PDB file of C-alpha atoms in Angstrom:
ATOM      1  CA  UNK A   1       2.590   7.241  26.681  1.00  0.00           C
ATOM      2  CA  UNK A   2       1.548   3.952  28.096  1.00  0.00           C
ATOM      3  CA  UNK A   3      -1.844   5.331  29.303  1.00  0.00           C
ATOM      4  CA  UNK A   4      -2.019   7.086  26.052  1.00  0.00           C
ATOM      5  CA  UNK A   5      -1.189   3.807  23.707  1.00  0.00           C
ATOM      6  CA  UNK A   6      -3.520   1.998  26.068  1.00  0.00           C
ATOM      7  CA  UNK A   7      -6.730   4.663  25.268  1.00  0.00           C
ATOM      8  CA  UNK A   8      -6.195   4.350  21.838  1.00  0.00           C
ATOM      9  CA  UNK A   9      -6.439   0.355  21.955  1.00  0.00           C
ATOM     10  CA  UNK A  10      -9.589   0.898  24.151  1.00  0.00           C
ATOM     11  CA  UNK A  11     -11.134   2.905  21.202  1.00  0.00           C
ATOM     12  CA  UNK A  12     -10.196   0.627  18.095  1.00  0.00           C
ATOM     13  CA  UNK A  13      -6.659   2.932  17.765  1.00  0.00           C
ATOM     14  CA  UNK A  14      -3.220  -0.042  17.358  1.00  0.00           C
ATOM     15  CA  UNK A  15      -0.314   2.292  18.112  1.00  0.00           C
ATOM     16  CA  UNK A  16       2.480   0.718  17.536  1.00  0.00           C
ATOM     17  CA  UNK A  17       5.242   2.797  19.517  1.00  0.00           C
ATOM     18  CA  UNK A  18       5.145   5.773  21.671  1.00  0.00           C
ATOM     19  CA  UNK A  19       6.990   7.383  18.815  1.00  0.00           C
ATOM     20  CA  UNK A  20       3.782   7.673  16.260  1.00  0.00           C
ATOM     21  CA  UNK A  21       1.857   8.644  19.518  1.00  0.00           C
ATOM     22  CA  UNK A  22       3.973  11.711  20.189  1.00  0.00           C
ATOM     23  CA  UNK A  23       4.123  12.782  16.617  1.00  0.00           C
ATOM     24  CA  UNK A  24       0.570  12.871  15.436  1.00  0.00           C
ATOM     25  CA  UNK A  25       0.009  16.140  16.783  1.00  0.00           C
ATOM     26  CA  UNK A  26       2.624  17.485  14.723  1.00  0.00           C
ATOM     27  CA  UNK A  27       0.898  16.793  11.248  1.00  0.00           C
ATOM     28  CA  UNK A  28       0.137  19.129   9.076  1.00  0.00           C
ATOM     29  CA  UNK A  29      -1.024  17.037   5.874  1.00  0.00           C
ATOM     30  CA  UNK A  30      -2.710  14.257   5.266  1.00  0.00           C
ATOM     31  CA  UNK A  31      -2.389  12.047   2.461  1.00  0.00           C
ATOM     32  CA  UNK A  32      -5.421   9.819   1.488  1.00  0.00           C
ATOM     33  CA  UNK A  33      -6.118   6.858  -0.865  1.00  0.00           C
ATOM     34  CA  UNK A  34      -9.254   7.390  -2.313  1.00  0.00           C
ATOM     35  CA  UNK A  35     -10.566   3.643  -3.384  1.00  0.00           C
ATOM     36  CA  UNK A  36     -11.333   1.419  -0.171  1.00  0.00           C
ATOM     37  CA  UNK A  37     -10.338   4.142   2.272  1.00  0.00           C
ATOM     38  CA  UNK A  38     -12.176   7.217   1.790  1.00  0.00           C
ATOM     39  CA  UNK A  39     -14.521   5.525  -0.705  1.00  0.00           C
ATOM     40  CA  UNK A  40     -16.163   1.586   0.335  1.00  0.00           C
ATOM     41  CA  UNK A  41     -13.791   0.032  -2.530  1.00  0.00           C
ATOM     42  CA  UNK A  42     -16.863  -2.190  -3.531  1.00  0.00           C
ATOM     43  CA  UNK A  43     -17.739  -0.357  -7.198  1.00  0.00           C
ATOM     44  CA  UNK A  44     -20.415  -1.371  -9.558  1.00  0.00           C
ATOM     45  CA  UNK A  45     -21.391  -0.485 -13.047  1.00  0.00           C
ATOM     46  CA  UNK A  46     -23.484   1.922 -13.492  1.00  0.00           C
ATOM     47  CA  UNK A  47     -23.778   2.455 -17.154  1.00  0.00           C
ATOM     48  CA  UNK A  48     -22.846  -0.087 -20.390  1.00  0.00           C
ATOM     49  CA  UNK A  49     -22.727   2.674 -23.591  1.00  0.00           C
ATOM     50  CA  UNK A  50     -21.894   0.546 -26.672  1.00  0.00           C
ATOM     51  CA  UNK A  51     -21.020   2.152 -30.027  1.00  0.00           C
ATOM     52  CA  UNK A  52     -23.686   2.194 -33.026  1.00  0.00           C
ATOM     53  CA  UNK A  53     -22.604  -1.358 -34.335  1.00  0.00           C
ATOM     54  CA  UNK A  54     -23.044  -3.477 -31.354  1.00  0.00           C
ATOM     55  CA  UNK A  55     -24.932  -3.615 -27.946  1.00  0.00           C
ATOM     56  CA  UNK A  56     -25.096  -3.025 -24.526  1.00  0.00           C
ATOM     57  CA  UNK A  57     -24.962  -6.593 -23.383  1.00  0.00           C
ATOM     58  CA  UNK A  58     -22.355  -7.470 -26.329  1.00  0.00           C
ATOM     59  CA  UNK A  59     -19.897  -4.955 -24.819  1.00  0.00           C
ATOM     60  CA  UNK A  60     -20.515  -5.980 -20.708  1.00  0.00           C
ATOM     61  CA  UNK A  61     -19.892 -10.101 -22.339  1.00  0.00           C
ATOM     62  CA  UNK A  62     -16.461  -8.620 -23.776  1.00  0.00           C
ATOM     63  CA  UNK A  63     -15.680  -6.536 -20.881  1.00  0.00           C
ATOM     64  CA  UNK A  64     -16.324  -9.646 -18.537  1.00  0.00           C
ATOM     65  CA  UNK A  65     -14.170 -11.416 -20.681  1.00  0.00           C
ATOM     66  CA  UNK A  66     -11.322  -9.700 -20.626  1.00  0.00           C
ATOM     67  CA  UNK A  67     -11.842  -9.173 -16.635  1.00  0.00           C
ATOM     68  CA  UNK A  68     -11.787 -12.908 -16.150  1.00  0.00           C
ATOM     69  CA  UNK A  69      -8.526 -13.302 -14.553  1.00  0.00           C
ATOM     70  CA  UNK A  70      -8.785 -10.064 -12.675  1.00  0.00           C
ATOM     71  CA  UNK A  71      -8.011  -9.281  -8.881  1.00  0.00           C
ATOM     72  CA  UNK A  72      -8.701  -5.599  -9.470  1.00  0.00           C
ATOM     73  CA  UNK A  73     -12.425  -4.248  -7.426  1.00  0.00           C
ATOM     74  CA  UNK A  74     -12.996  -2.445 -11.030  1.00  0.00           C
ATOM     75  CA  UNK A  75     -12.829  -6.315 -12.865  1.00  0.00           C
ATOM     76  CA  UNK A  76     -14.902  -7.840 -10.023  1.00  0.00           C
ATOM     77  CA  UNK A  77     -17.537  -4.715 -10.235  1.00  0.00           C
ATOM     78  CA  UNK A  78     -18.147  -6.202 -13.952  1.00  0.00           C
ATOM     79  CA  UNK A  79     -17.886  -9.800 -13.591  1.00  0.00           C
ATOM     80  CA  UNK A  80     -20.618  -9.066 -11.223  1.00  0.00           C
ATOM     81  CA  UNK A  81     -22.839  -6.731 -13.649  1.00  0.00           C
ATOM     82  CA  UNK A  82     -22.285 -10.062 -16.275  1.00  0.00           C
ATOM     83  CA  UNK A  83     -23.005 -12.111 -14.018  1.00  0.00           C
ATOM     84  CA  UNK A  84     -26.086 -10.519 -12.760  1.00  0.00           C
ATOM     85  CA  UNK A  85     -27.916 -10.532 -16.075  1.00  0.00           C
ATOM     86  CA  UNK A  86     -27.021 -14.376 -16.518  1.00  0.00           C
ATOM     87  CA  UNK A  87     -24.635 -13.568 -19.225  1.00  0.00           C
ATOM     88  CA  UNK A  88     -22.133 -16.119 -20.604  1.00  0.00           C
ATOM     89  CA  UNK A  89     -18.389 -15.603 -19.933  1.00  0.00           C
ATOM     90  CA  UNK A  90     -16.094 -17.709 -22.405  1.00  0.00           C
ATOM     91  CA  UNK A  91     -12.562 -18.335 -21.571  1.00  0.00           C
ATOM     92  CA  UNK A  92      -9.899 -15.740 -23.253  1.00  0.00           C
ATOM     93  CA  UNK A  93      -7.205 -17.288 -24.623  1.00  0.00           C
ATOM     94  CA  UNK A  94      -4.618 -15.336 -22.065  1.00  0.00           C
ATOM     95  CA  UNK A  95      -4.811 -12.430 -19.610  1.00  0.00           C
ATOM     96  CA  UNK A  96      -2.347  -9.650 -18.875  1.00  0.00           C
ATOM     97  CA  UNK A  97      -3.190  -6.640 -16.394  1.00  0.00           C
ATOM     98  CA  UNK A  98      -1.480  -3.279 -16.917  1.00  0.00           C
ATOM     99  CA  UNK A  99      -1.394  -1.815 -13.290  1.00  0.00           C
ATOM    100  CA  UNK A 100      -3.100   1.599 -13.360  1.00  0.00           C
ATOM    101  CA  UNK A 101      -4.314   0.945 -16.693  1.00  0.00           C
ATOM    102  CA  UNK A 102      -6.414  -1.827 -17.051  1.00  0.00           C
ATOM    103  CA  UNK A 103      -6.107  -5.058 -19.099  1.00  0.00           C
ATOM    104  CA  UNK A 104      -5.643  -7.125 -22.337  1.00  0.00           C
ATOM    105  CA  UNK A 105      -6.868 -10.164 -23.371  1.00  0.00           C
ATOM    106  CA  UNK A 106      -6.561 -12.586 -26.197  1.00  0.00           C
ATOM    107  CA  UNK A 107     -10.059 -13.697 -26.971  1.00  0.00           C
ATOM    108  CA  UNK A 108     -11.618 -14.973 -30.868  1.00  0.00           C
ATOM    109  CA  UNK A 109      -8.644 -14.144 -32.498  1.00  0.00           C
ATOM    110  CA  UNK A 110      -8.655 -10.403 -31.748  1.00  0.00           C
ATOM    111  CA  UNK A 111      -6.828  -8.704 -28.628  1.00  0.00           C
ATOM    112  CA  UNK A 112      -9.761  -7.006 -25.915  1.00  0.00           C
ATOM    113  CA  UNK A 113      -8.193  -4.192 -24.339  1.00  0.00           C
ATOM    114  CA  UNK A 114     -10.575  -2.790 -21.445  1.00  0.00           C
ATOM    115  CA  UNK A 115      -9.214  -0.047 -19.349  1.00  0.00           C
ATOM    116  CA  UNK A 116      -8.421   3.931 -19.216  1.00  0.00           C
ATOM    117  CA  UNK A 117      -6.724   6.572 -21.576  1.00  0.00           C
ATOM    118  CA  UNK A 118      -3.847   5.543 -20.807  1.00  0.00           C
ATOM    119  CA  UNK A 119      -4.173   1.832 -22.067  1.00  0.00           C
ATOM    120  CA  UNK A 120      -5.879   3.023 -24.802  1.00  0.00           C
ATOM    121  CA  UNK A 121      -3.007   5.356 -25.721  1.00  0.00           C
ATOM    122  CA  UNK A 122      -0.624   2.918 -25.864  1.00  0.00           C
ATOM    123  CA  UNK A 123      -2.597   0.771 -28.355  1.00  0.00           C
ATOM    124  CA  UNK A 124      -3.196   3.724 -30.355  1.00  0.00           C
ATOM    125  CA  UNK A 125      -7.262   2.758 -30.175  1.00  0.00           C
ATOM    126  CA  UNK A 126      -9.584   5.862 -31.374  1.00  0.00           C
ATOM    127  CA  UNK A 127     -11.573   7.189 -28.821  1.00  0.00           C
ATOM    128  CA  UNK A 128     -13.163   9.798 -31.027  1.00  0.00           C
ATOM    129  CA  UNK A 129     -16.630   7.875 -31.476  1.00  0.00           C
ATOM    130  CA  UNK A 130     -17.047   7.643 -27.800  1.00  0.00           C
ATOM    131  CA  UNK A 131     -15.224  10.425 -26.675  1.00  0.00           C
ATOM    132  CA  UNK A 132     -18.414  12.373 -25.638  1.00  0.00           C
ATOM    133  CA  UNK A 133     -19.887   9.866 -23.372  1.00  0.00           C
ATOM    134  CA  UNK A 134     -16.641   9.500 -21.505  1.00  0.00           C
ATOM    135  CA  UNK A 135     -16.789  13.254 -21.039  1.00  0.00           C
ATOM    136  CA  UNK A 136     -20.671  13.006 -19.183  1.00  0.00           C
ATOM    137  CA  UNK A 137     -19.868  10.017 -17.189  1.00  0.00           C
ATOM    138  CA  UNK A 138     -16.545  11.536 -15.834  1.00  0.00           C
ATOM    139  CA  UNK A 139     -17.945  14.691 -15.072  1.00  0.00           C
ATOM    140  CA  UNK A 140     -20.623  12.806 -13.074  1.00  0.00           C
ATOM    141  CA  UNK A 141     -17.579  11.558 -11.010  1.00  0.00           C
ATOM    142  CA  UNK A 142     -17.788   8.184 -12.414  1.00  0.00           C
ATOM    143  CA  UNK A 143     -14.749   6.120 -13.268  1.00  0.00           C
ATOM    144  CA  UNK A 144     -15.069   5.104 -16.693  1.00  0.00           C
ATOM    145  CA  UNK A 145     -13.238   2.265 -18.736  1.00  0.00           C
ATOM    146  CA  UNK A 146     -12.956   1.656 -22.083  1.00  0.00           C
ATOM    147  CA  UNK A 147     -13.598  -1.752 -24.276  1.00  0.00           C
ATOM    148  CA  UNK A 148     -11.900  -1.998 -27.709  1.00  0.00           C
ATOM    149  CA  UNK A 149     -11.024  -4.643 -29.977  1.00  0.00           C
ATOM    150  CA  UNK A 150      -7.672  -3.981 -31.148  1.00  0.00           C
ATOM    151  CA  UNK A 151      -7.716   0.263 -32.104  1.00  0.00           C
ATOM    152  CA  UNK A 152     -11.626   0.153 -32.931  1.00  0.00           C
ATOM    153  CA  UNK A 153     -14.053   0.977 -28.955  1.00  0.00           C
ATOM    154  CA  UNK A 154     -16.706  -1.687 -28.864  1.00  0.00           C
ATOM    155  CA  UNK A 155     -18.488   0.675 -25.614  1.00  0.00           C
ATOM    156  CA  UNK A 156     -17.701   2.402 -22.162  1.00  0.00           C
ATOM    157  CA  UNK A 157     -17.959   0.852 -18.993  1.00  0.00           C
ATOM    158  CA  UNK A 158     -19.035   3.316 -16.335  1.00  0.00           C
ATOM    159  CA  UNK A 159     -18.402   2.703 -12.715  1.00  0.00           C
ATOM    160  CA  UNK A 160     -19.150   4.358  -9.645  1.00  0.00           C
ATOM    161  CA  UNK A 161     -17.884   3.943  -5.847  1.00  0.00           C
ATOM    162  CA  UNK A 162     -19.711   5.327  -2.956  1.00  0.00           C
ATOM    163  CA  UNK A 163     -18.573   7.721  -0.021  1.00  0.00           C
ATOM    164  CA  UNK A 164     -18.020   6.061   3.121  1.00  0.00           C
ATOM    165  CA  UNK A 165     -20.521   7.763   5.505  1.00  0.00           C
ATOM    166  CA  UNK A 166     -17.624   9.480   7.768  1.00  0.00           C
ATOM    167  CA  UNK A 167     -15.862  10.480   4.781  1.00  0.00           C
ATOM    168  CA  UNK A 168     -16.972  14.014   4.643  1.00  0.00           C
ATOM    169  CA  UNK A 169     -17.348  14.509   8.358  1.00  0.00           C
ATOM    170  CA  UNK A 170     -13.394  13.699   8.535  1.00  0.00           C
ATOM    171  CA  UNK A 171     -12.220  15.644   5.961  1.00  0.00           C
ATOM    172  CA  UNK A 172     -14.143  18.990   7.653  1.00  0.00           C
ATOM    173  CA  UNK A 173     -12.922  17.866  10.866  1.00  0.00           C
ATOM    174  CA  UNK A 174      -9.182  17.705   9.665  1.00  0.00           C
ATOM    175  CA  UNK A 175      -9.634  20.796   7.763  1.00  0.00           C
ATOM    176  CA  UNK A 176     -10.964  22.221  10.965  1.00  0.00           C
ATOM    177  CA  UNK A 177      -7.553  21.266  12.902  1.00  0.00           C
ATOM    178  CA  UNK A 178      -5.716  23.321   9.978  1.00  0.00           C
ATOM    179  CA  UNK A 179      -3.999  19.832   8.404  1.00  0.00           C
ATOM    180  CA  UNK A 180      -4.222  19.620   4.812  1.00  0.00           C
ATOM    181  CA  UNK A 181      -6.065  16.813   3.271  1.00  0.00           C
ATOM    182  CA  UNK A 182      -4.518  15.344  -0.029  1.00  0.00           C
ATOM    183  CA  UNK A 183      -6.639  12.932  -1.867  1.00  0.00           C
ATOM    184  CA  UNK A 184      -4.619  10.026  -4.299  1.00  0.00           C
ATOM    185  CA  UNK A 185      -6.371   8.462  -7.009  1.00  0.00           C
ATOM    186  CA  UNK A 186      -5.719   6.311 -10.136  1.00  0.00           C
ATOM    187  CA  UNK A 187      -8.469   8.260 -11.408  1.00  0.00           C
ATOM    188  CA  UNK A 188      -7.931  10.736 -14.408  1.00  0.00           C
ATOM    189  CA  UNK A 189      -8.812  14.264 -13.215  1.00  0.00           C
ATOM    190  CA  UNK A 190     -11.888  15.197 -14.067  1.00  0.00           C
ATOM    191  CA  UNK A 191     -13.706  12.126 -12.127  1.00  0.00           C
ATOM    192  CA  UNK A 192     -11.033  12.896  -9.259  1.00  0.00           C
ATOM    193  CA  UNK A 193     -12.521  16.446  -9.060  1.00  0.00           C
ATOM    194  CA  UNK A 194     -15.774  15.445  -9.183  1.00  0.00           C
ATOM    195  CA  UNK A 195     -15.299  12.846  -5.967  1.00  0.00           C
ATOM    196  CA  UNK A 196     -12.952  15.742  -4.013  1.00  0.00           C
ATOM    197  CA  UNK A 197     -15.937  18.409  -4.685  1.00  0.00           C
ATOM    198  CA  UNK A 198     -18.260  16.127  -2.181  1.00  0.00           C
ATOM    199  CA  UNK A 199     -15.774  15.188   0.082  1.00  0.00           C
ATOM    200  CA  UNK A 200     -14.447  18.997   0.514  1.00  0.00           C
ATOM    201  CA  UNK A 201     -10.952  18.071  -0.386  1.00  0.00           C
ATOM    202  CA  UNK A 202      -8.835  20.919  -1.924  1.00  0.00           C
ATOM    203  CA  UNK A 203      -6.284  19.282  -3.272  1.00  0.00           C
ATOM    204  CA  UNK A 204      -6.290  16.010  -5.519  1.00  0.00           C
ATOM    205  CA  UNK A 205      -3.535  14.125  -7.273  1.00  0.00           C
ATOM    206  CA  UNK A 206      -4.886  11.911  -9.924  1.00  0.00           C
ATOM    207  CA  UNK A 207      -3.783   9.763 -12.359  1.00  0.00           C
ATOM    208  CA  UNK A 208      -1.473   8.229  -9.819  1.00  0.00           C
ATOM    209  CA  UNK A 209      -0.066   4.918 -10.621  1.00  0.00           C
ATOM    210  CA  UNK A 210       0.784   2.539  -7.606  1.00  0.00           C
ATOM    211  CA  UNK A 211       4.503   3.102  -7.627  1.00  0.00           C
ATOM    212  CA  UNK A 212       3.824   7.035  -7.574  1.00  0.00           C
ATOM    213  CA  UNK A 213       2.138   7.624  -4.490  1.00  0.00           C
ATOM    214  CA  UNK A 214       5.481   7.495  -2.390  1.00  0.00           C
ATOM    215  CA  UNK A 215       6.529  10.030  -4.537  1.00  0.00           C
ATOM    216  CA  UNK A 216       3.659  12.405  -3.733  1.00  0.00           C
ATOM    217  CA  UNK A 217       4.900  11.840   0.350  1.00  0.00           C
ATOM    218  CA  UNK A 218       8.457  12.654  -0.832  1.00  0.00           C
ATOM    219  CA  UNK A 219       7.574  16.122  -2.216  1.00  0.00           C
ATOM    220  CA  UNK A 220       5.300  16.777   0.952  1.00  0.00           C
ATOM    221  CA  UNK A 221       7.879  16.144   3.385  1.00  0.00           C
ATOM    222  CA  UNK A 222      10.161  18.535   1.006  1.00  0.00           C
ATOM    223  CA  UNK A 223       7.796  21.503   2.010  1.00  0.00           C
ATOM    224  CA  UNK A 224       8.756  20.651   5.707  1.00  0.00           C
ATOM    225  CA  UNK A 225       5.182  19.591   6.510  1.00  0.00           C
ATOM    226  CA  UNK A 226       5.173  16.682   9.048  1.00  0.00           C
ATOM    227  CA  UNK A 227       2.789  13.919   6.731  1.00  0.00           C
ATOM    228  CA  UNK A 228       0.297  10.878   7.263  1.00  0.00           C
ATOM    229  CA  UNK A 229      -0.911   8.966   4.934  1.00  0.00           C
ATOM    230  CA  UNK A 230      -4.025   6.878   5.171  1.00  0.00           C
ATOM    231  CA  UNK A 231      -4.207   3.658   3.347  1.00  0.00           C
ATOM    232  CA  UNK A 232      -5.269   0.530   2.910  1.00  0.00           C
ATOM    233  CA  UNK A 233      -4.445  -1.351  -0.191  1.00  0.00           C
ATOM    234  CA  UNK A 234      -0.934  -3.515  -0.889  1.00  0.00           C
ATOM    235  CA  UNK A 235       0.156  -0.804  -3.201  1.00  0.00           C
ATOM    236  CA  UNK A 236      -0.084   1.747  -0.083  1.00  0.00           C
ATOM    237  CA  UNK A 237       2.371  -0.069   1.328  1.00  0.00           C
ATOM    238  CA  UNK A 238       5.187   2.364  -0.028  1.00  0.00           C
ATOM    239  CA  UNK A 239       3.869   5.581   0.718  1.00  0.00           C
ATOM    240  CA  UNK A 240       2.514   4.447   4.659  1.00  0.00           C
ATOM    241  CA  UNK A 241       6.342   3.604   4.902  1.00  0.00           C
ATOM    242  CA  UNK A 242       7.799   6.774   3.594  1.00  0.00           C
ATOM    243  CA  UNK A 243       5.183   9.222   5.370  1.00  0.00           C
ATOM    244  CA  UNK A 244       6.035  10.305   8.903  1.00  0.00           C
ATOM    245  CA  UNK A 245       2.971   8.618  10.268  1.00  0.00           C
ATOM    246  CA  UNK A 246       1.393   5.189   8.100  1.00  0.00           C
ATOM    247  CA  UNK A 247      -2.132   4.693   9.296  1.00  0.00           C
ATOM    248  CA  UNK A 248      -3.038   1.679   7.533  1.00  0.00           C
ATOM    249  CA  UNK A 249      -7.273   0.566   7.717  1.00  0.00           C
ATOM    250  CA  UNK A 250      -7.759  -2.410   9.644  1.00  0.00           C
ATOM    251  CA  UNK A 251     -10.064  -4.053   7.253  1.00  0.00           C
ATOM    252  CA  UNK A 252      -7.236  -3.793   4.053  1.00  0.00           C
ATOM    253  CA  UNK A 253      -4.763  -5.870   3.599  1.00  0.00           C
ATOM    254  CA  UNK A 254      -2.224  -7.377   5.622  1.00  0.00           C
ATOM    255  CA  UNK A 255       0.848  -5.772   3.857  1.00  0.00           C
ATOM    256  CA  UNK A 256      -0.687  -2.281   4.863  1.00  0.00           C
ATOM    257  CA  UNK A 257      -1.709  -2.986   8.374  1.00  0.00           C
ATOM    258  CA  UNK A 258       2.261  -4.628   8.905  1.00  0.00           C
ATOM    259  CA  UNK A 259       3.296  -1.336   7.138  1.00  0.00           C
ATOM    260  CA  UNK A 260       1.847   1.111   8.927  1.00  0.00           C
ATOM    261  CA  UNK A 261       2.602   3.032  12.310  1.00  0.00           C
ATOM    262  CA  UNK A 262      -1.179   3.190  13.748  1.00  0.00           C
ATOM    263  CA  UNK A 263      -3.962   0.657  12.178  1.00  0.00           C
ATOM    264  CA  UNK A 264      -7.601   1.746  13.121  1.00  0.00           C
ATOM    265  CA  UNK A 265      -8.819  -1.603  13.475  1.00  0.00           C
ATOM    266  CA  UNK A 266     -13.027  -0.498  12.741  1.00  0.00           C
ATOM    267  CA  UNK A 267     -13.606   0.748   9.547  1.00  0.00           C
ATOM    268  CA  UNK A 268     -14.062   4.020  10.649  1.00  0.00           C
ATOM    269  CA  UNK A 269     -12.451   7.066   9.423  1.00  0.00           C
ATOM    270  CA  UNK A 270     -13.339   9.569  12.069  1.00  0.00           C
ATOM    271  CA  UNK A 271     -10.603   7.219  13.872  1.00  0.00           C
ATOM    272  CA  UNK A 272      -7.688   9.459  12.229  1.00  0.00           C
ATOM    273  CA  UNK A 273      -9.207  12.530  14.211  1.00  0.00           C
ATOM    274  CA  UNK A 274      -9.761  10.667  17.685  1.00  0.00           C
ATOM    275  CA  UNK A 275      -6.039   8.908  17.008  1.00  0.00           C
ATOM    276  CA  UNK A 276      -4.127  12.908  16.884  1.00  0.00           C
ATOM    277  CA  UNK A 277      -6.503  14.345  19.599  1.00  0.00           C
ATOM    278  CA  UNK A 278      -5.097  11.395  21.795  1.00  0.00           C
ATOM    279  CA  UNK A 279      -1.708  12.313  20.554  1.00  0.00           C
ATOM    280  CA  UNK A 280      -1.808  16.233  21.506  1.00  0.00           C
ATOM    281  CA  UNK A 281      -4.244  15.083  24.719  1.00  0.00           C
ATOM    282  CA  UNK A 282      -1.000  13.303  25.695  1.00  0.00           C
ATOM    283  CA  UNK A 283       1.315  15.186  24.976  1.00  0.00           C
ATOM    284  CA  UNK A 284       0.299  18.298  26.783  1.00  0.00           C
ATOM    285  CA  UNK A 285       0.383  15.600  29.912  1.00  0.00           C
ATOM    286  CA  UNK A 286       3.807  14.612  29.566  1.00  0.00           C
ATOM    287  CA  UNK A 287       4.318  18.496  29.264  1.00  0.00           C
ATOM    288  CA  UNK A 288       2.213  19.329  32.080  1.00  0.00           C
TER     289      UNK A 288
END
């Protein structure tokens, strides 16, 4: 275990007790987070689709507006579009963020909501007028968000994350060792599809809010499957603490790399494939 523990240090592998290092080899599903670990978690707006009274730039000024305050990589991704196209971003007069929604602001005497269904659901805001172009951008696997004012859409937001280059190559490899790969997303279903039909994943739980994903683990280990779950983000934490096996990315933040069993401290994904080789590599030693 010691030689095995010290191998996986040598190649970028933190095992954190001989205990995750003997059970690896014993998992038979795989739970991933989709933003930051299988995709780069760095998004940016693709499209700006603003209804017949305003325009394109109106809506990405509102939508920056209302991201302001935001910590979220979706709120940064349009700061950044604003920002790009030297466009002017007042102060709202306050800022609330609805996790795995979006957010609402007070700004010019009218309350900006930007975010999904969901948010705009709850504020009983009509969708109807934009419905359509929420439909093409989601069934290009884009992650869409919606600005209204109140219950009347101003425009969609379209966003769009890209693949991390092992992404694939893991997810056939995995498949390849007969362990089933889960993908978890905040995503509504449609754009969830879209992302699992280029990675190869079969199955996909979207819509997920952060509190949730634990959940997911839960029924797993109810099937008597042995799970892991790759993560990376502070609302991971949960879920790499309830699976069998946390493997937190080294690059995410701290909470998940403190949470989990085995951190991969590169960026590289492949790393979950080399870290349960090493596991049944040793394992048929201590046997042997």
């Amino acid at each position: 275990i010691l030689v095995g523990t010290a191998k996986g240090a040598q190649n970028g592998i933190l095992i954190k007790g001989g205990e995750y290092l003997e059970t690896a080899h014993k998992l038979r599903a795989i739970v991933f987070d989709k933003t930051g670990t299988l995709t780069r978690g760095k998004p940016s707006v693709t499209d700006v689709v603003a209804t017949a009274k305003h325009t394109e730039e109106e809506v990405l000024q509102l939508a920056a507006v209302a991201e302001k305050g935001s910590e979220h990589p979706l709120g940064r991704a349009v700061l950044e579009a604003a920002e790009k196209k030297s466009i002017k971003i007042p102060e709202a007069r306050s800022f609330k963020a609805v996790p795995g929604e979006g957010v609402v602001a007070e700004y010019d005497g009218g309350t900006l909501l930007l975010g999904n269904r969901k948010l705009m659901a709850m504020y009983d805001a009509k969708l109807q007028p934009v419905e359509a172009n929420i439909s093409t951008l989601e069934e290009a696997g884009k992650t869409v968000m919606v600005l209204s004012n109140g219950k009347e859409p101003l425009g969609i937001i379209g966003l769009a994350d890209t693949l991390k280059d092992d992404a694939v190559d893991t997810v056939r490899e995995l498949k390849r060792m007969k362990i089933e790969v889960v993908m978890l997303t905040g995503d509504n279903a449609r754009t969830a599809k879209a992302v699992a039909g280029k990675l190869g994943v079969d199955r996909v739980v979207a819509d997920v809010l952060p509190e949730q994903k634990e959940k997911v683990i839960r029924d797993l280990q109810k099937d008597g499957k042995v799970v892991g779950m790759v993560g990376d983000g502070i609302n991971d934490a949960p879920a790499l603490a309830a699976s069998n096996i946390g493997i937190a990315i080294g690059s995410g933040t701290d909470v998940a790399v403190e949470t989990g069993g085995i951190v991969l401290i590169g960026n590289n994904l492949r790393d979950v494939v080399t870290a349960i080789k090493l596991s049944k590599a040793t394992v048929r030693k201590i046997k042997q």
